[in-house]
Short mmCIF file of C-alpha atoms and ligand atoms in Angstrom, two decimals:
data_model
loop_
_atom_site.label_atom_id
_atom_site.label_comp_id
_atom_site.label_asym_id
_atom_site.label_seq_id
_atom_site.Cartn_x
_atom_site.Cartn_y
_atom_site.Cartn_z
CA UNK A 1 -22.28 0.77 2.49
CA UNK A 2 -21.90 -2.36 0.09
CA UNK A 3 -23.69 -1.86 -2.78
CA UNK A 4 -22.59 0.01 -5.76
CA UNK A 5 -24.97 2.34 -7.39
CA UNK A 6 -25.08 3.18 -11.17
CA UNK A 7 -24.12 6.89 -12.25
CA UNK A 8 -26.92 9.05 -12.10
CA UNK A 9 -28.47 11.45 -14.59
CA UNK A 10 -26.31 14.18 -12.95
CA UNK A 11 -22.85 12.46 -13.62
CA UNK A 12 -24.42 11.85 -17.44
CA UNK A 13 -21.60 10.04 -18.94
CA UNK A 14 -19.89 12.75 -21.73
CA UNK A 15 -17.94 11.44 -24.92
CA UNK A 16 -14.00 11.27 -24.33
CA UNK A 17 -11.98 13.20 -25.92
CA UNK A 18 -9.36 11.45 -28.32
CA UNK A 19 -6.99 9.93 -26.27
CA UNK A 20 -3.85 11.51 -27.94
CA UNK A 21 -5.68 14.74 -27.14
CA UNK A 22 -5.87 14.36 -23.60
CA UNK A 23 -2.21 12.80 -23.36
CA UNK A 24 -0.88 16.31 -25.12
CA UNK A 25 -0.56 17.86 -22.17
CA UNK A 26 0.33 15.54 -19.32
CA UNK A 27 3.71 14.15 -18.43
CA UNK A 28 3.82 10.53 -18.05
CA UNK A 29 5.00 9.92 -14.30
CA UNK A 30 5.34 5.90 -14.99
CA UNK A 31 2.45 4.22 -15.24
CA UNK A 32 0.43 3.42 -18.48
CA UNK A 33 -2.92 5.46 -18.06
CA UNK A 34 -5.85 3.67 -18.81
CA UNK A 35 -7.03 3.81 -21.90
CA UNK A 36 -10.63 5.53 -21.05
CA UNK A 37 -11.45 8.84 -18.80
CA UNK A 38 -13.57 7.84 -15.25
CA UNK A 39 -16.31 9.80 -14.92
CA UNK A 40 -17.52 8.21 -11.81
CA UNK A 41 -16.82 6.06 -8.82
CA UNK A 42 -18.84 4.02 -6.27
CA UNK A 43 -18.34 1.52 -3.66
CA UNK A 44 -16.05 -0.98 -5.69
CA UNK A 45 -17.05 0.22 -9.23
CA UNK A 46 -16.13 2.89 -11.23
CA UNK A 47 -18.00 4.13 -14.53
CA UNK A 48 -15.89 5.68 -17.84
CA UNK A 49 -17.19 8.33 -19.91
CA UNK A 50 -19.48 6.42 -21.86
CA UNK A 51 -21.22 5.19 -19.16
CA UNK A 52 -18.48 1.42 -19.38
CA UNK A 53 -18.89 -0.29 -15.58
CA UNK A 54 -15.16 -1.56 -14.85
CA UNK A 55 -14.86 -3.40 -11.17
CA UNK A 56 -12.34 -1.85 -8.97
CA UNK A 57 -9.93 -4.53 -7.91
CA UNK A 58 -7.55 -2.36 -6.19
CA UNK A 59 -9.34 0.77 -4.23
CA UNK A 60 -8.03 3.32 -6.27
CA UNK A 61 -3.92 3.51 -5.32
CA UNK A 62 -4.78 1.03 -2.48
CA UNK A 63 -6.40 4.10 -0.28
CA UNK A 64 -10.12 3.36 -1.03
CA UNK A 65 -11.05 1.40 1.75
CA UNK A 66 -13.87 1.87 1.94
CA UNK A 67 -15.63 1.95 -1.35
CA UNK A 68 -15.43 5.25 -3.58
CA UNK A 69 -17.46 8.13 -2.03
CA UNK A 70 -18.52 6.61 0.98
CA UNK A 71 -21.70 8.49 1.88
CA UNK A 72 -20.03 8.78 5.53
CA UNK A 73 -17.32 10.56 3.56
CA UNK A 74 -18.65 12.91 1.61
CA UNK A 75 -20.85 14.15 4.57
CA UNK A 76 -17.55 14.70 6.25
CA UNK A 77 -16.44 16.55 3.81
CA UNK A 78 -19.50 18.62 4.05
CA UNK A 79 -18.94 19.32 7.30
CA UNK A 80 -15.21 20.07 7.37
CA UNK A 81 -16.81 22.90 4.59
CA UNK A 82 -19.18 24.33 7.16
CA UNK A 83 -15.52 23.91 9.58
CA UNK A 84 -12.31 25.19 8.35
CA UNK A 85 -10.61 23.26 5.44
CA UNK A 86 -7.14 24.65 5.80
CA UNK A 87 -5.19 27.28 8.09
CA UNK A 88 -1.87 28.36 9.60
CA UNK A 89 0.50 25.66 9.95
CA UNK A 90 0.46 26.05 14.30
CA UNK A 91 -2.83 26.24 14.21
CA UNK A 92 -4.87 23.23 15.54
CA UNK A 93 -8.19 22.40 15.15
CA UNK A 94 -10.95 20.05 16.83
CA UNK A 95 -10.77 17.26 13.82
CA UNK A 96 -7.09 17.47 14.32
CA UNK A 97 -7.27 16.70 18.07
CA UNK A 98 -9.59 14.00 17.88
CA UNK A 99 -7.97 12.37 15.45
CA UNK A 100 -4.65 12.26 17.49
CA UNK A 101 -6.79 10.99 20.26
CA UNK A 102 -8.39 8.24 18.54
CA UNK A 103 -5.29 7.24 16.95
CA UNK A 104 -3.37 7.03 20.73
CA UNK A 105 -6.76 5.18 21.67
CA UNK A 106 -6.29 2.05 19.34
CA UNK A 107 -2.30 1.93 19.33
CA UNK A 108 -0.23 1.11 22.21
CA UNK A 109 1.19 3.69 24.78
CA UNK A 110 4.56 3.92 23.05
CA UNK A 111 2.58 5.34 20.24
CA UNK A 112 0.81 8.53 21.46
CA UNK A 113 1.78 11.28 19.49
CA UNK A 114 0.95 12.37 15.97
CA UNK A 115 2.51 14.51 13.05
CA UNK A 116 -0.28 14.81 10.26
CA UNK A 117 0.79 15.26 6.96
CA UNK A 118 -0.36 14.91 3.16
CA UNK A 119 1.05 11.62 1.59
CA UNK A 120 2.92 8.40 2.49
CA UNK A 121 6.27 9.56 1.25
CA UNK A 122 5.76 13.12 3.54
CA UNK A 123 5.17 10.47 6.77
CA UNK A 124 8.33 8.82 6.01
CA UNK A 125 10.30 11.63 5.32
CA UNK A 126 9.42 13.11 8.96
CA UNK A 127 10.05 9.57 10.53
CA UNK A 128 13.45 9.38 9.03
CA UNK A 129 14.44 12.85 10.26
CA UNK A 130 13.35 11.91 13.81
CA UNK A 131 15.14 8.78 13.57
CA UNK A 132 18.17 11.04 12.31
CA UNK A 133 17.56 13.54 15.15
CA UNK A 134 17.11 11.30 18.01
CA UNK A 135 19.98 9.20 17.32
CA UNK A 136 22.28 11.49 16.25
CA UNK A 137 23.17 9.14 13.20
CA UNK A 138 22.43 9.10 9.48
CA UNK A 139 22.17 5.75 8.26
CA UNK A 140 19.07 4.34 6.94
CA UNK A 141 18.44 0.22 6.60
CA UNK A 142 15.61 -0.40 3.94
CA UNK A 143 14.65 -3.65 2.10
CA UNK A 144 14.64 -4.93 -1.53
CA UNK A 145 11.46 -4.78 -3.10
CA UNK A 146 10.24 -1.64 -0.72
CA UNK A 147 7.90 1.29 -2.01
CA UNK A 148 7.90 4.02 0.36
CA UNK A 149 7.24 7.47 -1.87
CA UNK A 150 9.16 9.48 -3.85
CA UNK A 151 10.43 12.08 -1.66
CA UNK A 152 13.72 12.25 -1.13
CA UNK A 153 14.31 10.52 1.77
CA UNK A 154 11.76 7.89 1.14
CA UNK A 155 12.95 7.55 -2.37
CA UNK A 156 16.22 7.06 -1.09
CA UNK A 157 15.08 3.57 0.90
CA UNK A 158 12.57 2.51 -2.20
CA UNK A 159 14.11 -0.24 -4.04
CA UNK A 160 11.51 -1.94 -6.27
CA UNK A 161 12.03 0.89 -8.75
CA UNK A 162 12.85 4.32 -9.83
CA UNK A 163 16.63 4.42 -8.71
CA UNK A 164 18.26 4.74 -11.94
CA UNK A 165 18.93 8.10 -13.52
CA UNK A 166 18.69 10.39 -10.74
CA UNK A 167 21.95 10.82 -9.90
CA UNK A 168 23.54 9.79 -6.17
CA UNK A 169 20.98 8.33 -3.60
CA UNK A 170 20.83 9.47 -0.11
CA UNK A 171 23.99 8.90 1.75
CA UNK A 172 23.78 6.02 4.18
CA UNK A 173 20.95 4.40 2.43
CA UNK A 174 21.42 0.49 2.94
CA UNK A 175 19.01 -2.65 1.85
CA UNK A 176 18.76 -6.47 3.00
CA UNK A 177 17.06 -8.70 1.01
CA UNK A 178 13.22 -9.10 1.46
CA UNK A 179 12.16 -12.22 2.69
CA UNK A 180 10.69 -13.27 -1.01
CA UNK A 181 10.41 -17.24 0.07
CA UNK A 182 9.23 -17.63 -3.40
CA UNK A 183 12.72 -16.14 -4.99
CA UNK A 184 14.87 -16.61 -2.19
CA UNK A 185 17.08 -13.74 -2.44
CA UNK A 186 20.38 -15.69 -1.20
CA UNK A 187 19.52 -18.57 -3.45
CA UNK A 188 19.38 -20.64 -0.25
CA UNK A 189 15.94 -22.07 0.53
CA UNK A 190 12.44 -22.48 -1.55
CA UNK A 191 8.79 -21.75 0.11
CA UNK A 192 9.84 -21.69 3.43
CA UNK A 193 12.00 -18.60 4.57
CA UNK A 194 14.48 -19.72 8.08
CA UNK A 195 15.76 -16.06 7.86
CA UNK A 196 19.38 -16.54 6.52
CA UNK A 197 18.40 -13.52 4.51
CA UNK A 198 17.96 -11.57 7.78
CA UNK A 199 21.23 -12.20 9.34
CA UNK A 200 23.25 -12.26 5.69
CA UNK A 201 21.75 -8.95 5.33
CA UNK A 202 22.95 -7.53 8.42
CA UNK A 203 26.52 -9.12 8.01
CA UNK A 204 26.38 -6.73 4.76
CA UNK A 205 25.07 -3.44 6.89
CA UNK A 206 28.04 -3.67 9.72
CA UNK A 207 30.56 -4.09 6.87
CA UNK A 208 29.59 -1.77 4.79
CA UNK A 209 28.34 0.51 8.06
CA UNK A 210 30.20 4.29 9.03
CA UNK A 211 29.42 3.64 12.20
CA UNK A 212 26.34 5.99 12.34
CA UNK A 213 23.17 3.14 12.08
CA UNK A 214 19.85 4.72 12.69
CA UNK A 215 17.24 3.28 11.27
CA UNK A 216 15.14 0.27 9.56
CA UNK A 217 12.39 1.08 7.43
CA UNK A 218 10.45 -1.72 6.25
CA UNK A 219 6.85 -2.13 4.84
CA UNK A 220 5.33 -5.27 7.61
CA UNK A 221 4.11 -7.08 4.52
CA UNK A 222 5.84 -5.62 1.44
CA UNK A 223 3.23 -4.95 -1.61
CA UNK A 224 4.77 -3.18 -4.30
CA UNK A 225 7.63 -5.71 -4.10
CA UNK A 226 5.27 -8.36 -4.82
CA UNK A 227 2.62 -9.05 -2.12
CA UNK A 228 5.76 -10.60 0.06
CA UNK A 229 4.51 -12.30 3.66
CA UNK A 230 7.58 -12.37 6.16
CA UNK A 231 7.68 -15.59 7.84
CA UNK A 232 6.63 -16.06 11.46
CA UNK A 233 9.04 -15.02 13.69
CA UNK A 234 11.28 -12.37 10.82
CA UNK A 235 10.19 -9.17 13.12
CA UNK A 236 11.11 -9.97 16.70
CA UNK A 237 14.24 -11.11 15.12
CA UNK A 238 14.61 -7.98 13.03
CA UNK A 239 13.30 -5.78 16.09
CA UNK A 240 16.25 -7.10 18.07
CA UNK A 241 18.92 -6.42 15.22
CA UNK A 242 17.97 -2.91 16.20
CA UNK A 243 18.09 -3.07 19.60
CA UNK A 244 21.58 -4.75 19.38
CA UNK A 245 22.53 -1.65 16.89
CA UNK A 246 20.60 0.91 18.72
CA UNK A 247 18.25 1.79 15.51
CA UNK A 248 15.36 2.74 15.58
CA UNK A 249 12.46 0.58 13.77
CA UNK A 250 9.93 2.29 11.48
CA UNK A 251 7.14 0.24 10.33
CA UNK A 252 5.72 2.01 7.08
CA UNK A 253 1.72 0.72 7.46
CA UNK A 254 0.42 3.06 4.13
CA UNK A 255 -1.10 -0.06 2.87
CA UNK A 256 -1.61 -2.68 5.59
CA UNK A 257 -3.17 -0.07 8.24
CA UNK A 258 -6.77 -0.11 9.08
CA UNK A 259 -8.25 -2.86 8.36
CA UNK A 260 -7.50 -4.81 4.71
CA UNK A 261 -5.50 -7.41 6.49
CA UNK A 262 -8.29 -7.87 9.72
CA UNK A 263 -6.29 -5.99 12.70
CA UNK A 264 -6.54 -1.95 12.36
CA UNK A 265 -2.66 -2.23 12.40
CA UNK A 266 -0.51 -5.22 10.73
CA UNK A 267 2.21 -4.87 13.55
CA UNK A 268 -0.16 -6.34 15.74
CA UNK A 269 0.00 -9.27 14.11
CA UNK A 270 3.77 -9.59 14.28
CA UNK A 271 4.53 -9.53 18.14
CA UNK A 272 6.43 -6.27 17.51
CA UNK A 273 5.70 -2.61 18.05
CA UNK A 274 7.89 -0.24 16.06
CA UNK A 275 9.25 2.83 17.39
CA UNK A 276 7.94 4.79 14.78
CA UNK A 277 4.32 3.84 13.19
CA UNK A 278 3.79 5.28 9.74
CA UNK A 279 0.59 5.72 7.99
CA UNK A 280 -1.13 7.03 4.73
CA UNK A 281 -3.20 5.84 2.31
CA UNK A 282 -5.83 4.34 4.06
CA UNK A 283 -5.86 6.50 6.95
CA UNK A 284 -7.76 9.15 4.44
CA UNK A 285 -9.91 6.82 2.84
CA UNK A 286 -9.58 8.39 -0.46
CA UNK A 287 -7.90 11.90 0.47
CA UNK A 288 -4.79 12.58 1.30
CA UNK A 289 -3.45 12.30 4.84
CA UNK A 290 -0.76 10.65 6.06
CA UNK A 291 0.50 10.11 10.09
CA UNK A 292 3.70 9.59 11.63
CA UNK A 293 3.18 8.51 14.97
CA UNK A 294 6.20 7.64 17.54
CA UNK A 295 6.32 7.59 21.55
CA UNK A 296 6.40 10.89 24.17
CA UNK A 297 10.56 9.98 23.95
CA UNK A 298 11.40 10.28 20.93
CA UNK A 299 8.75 13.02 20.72
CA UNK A 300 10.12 15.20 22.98
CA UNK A 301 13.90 14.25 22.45
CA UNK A 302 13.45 15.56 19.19
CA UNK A 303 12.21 18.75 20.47
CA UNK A 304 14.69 19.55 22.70
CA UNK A 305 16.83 19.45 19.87
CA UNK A 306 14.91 21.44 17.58
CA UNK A 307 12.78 19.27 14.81
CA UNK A 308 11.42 21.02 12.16
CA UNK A 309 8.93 19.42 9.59
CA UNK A 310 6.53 21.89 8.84
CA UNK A 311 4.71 21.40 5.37
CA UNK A 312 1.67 23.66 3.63
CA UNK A 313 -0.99 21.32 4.67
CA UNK A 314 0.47 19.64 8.00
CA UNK A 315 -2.60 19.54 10.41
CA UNK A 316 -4.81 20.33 7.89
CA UNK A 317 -8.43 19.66 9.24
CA UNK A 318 -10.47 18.33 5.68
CA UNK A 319 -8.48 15.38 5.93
CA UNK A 320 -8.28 14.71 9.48
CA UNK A 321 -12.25 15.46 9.68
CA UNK A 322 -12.40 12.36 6.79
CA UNK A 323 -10.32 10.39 8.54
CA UNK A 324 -12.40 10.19 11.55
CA UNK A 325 -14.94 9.31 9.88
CA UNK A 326 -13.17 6.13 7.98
CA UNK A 327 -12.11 5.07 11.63
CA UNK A 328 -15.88 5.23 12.48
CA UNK A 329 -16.89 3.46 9.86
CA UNK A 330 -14.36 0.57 9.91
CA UNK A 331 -15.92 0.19 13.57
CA UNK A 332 -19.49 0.20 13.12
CA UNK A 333 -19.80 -2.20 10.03
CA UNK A 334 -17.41 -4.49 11.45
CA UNK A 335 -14.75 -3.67 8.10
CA UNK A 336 -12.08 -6.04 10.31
CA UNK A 337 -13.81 -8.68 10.21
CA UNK A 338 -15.40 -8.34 6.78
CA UNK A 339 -12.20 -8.01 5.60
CA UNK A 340 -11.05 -11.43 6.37
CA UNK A 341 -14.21 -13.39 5.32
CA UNK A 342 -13.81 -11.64 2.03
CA UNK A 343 -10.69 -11.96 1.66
CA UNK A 344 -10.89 -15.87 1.93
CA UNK A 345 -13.76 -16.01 -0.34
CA UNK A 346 -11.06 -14.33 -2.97
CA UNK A 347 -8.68 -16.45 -2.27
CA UNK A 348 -10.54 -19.66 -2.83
CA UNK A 349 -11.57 -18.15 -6.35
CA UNK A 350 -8.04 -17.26 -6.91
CA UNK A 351 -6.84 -20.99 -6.20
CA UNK A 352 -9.52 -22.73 -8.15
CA UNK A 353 -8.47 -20.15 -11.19
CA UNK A 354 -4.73 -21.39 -10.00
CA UNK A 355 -6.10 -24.88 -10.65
CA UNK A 356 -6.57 -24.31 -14.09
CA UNK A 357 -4.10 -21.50 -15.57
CA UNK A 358 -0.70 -22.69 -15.42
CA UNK A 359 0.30 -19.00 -15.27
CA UNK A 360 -0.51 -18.61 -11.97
CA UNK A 361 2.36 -19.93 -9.76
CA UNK A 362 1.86 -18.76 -6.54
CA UNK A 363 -1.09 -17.15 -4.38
CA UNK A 364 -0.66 -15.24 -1.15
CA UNK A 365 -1.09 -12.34 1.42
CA UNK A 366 -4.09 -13.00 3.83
CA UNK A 367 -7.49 -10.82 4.14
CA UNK A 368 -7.81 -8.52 1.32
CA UNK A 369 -4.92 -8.25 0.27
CA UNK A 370 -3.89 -11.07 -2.44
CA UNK A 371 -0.67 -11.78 -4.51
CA UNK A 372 -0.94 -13.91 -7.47
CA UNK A 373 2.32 -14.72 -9.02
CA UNK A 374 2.84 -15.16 -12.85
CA UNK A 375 4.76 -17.57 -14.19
CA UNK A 376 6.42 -18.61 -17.19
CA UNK A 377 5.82 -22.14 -15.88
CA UNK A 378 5.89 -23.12 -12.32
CA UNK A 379 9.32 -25.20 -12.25
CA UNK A 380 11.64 -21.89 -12.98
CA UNK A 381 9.41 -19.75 -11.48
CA UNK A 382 10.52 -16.72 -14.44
CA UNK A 383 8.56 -14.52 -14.14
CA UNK A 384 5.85 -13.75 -17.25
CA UNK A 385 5.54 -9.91 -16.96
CA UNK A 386 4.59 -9.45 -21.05
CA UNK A 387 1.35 -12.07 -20.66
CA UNK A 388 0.42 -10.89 -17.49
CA UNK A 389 0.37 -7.30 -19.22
CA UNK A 390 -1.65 -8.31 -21.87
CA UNK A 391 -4.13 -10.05 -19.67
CA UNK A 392 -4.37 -7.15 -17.22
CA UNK A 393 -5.07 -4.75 -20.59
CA UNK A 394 -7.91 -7.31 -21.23
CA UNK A 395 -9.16 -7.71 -18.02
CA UNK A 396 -9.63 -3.69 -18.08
CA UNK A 397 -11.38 -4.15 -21.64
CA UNK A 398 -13.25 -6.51 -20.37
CA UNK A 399 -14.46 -4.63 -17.52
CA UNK A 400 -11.82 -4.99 -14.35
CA UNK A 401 -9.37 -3.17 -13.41
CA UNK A 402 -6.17 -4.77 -11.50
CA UNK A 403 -2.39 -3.52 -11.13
CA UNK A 404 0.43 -5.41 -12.00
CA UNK A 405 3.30 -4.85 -9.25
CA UNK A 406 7.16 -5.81 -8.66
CA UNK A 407 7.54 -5.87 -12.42
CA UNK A 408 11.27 -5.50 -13.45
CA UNK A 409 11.76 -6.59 -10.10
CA UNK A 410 11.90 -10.02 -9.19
CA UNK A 411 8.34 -10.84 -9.82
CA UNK A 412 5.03 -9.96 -11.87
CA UNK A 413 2.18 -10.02 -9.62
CA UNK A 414 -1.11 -9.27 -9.65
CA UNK A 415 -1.93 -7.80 -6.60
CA UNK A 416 -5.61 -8.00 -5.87
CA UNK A 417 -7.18 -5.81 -3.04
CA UNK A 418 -10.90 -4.49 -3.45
CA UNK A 419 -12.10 -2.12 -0.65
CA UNK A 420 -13.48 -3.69 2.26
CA UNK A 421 -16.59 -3.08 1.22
CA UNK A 422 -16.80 -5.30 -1.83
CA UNK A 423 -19.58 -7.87 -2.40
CA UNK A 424 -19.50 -11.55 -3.01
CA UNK A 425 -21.22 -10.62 -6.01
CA UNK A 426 -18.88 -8.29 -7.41
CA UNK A 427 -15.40 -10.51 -6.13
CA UNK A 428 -16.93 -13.94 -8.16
CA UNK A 429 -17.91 -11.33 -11.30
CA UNK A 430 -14.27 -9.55 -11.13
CA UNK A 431 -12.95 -13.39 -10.88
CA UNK A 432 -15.02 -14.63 -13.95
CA UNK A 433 -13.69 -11.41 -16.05
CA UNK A 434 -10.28 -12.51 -14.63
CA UNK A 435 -10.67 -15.78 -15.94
CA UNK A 436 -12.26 -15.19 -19.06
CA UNK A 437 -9.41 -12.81 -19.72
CA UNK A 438 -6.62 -15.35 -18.86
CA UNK A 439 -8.70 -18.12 -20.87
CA UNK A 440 -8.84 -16.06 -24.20
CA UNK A 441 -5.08 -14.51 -23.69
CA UNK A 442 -3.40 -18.10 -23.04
CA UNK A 443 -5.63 -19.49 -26.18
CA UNK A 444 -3.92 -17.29 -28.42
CA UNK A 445 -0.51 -17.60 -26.81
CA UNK A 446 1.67 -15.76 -24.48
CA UNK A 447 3.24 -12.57 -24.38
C1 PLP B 1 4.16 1.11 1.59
C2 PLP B 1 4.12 2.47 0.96
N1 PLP B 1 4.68 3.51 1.61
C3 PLP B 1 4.68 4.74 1.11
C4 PLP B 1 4.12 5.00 -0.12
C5 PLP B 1 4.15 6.38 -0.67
O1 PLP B 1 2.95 6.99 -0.45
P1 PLP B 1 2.59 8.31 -1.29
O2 PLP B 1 2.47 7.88 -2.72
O3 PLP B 1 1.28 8.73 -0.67
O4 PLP B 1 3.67 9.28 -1.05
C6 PLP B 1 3.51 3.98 -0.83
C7 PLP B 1 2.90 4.24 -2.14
O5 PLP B 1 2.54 3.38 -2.88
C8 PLP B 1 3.52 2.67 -0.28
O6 PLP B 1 2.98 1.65 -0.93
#
């Protein structure tokens, strides 16, 4: 499905309710909410309360892939309803198996067996306690810039935000510098990463090591940290820091699975194969479901020895019946593929708006998923977090709605990723709002 339909007399749009109303009773969890209520999403738009069309430039939290309410979705749904939705945490279920089949089908042999959970941070949680378990050791190797949930464990290796204020971290957690050739973290080269950031990082880990390494966790291209591409060649390298170590590498593929970047996996693209896949938003197209996937070693090391992970909805068959159903669809209408001609025709709209807004200082990531950079001007490359703010406020007055990432961080970027169903039609309208937005922000001055 590709084109968006208009609410329908059922979903009549209702007045919101005063916005200081609605806020009475919420707690803010660190985002600014959106100034309107949505009332209804399809496909890549979304419709407030008063009936307001706003373009969807980032698939809900990035899990959207394939449009709001896919059709395919909802009947899946349906039929998970005539199924079972939830049961006994040992009990499987048909949906559950052929999901773990499907997913052993398109990944390599070493990844064959699957632990279904609810969210992204859950997935990474359970592949850091089988990395704990299988290697007998505790410490955990994460990267600058990462996002990977707010569990504890996950939280513990997340280092764009969120650290201060809670009180000790999780012992053992460790970071290298990301890649960022744009802000080269070691102040050592500009644009084009050779990976002294790799090996100074590790210098750091075996100083500052107990002696009990066992594990990386890295995002394959980080996108909370800023929409940050690793140079050719960063993962074999990094792959054989672990081997050297005897770590274990997890990739965390939440965002960068199934599809938005044209491969069903991102690893694929980097000549490595973690040890331990994980996966999540996308995977449920919408709901939640996350994976962690690892090899019959691991798998059944960790069983000799007695691995527990057992959450309320692990193996829950709603989600896995949905998920099946986004891996259909991302088959039949080709979503790989689509991805990547889409993704250039944003990316040429984003460089001719580069051509004229001085704000914009750098462009990249590759299919549908798109970094734009904002600058204070492109010779210091500071970053301009307060204009960028204002613009994104206007763009979502104005009728689009984008997410502003790596703030506070080293970086304000926009980071720009539709589903993989989005039009031509709607990416050059979202770009002309974008523009417009930028024009009348700059004219009356920055941030
Ligand atoms: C790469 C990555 N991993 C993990 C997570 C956490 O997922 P969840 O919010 O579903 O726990 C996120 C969330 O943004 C993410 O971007």
């Amino acid at each position: 499905m590709t084109a968006s339909t208009k609410p329908t007399a059922s979903a009549a749009p209702r007045p919101a309710t005063d916005r200081y109303e609605w806020e009475k009773n919420l707690i803010h969890y660190g985002m600014q909410f959106s100034p309107q209520l949505i009332a209804k999403a399809r496909g890549t738009m979304l419709w407030d309360t008063s009936g307001k069309e706003i373009i969807d430039f980032t698939s809900g939290q990035m899990c959207s892939t394939l449009g709001h309410n896919h059709p395919r979705i909802v009947e899946a749904i349906r039929k998970a309803c005539d199924g079972a939705l939830h049961l006994f945490s040992g009990m499987m279920s048909p949906p559950v198996i052929e999901l773990s089949q499907r997913l052993a089908a398109i990944l390599p042999p070493t990844l064959s067996r699957s632990l279904f959970l609810s969210t992204g941070g859950e997935a990474n949680e359970a592949a850091l306690r089988l990395a704990k378990l299988h290697t007998g050791r505790y410490e955990v190797v994460g990267m600058t810039g990462s996002w990977h949930g707010m569990t504890a464990g996950a939280a513990g290796s997340t280092y764009v935000a969120g650290r201060k204020g809670y009180g000790p971290q999780q012992p053992g957690a460790m970071a290298i510098p990301a890649p960022n050739s744009y802000h080269c973290p070691v102040q050592h080269c500009r644009d084009k990463c050779d990976m002294t950031c790799l090996n100074v990082g590790f210098d750091l880990v075996d100083a500052q090591s107990a002696g009990s390494l066992a594990a990386v966790m890295v995002e394959p291209l980080q996108s909370s940290g800023g929409v940050i591409v690793p140079p050719e060649g960063y993962f074999p390298a990094l792959k054989k820091k672990c081997e050297e170590r005897g770590m274990v590498l997890i990739f965390d593929e939440a965002q960068t699975a199934f599809g938005r970047l044209g491969t069903n996996f991102l690893f694929e693209q980097t000549g490595v194969t973690p040890d331990i896949l994980t996966l999540s938003k996308t995977l449920g197209g919408g709901l939640p479901l996350a994976a962690t996937v690892t090899s019959d070693a691991i798998a059944e090391d960790c069983r000799s020895k007695g691995f527990l992970h057992v959450t309320s909805h692990v193996s829950d068959p709603l989600p896995a019946q949905v998920a099946l159903a986004v891996l259909d669809v991302i088959e039949e209408e080709k979503l790989n593929d689509r991805a990547i001609v889409m993704g250039k025709h944003l990316q040429d709209g984003l460089q001719s708006l580069q051509q004229k807004h001085e704000i914009i200082g750098d462009i990249r990531g590759y299919g549908l998923l798109q970094g734009v950079e904002l600058v204070k001007d492109r010779h210091s490359r500071q970053p301009d977090a307060a204009t960028g703010a204002k613009i994104t406020r206007r763009c979502m007055e104005m009728g689009l709605s984008m997410n502003i990432v790596s703030v506070g961080f080293m970086s304000a970027v926009w980071r720009i990723a539709p589903p993989l169903t989005v039009t031509k039609d709607e990416i050059d309208r979202g770009l002309s709002i974008l523009d417009d937005a930028m024009t009348q922000v700059l004219a009356e001055g920055r941030a």
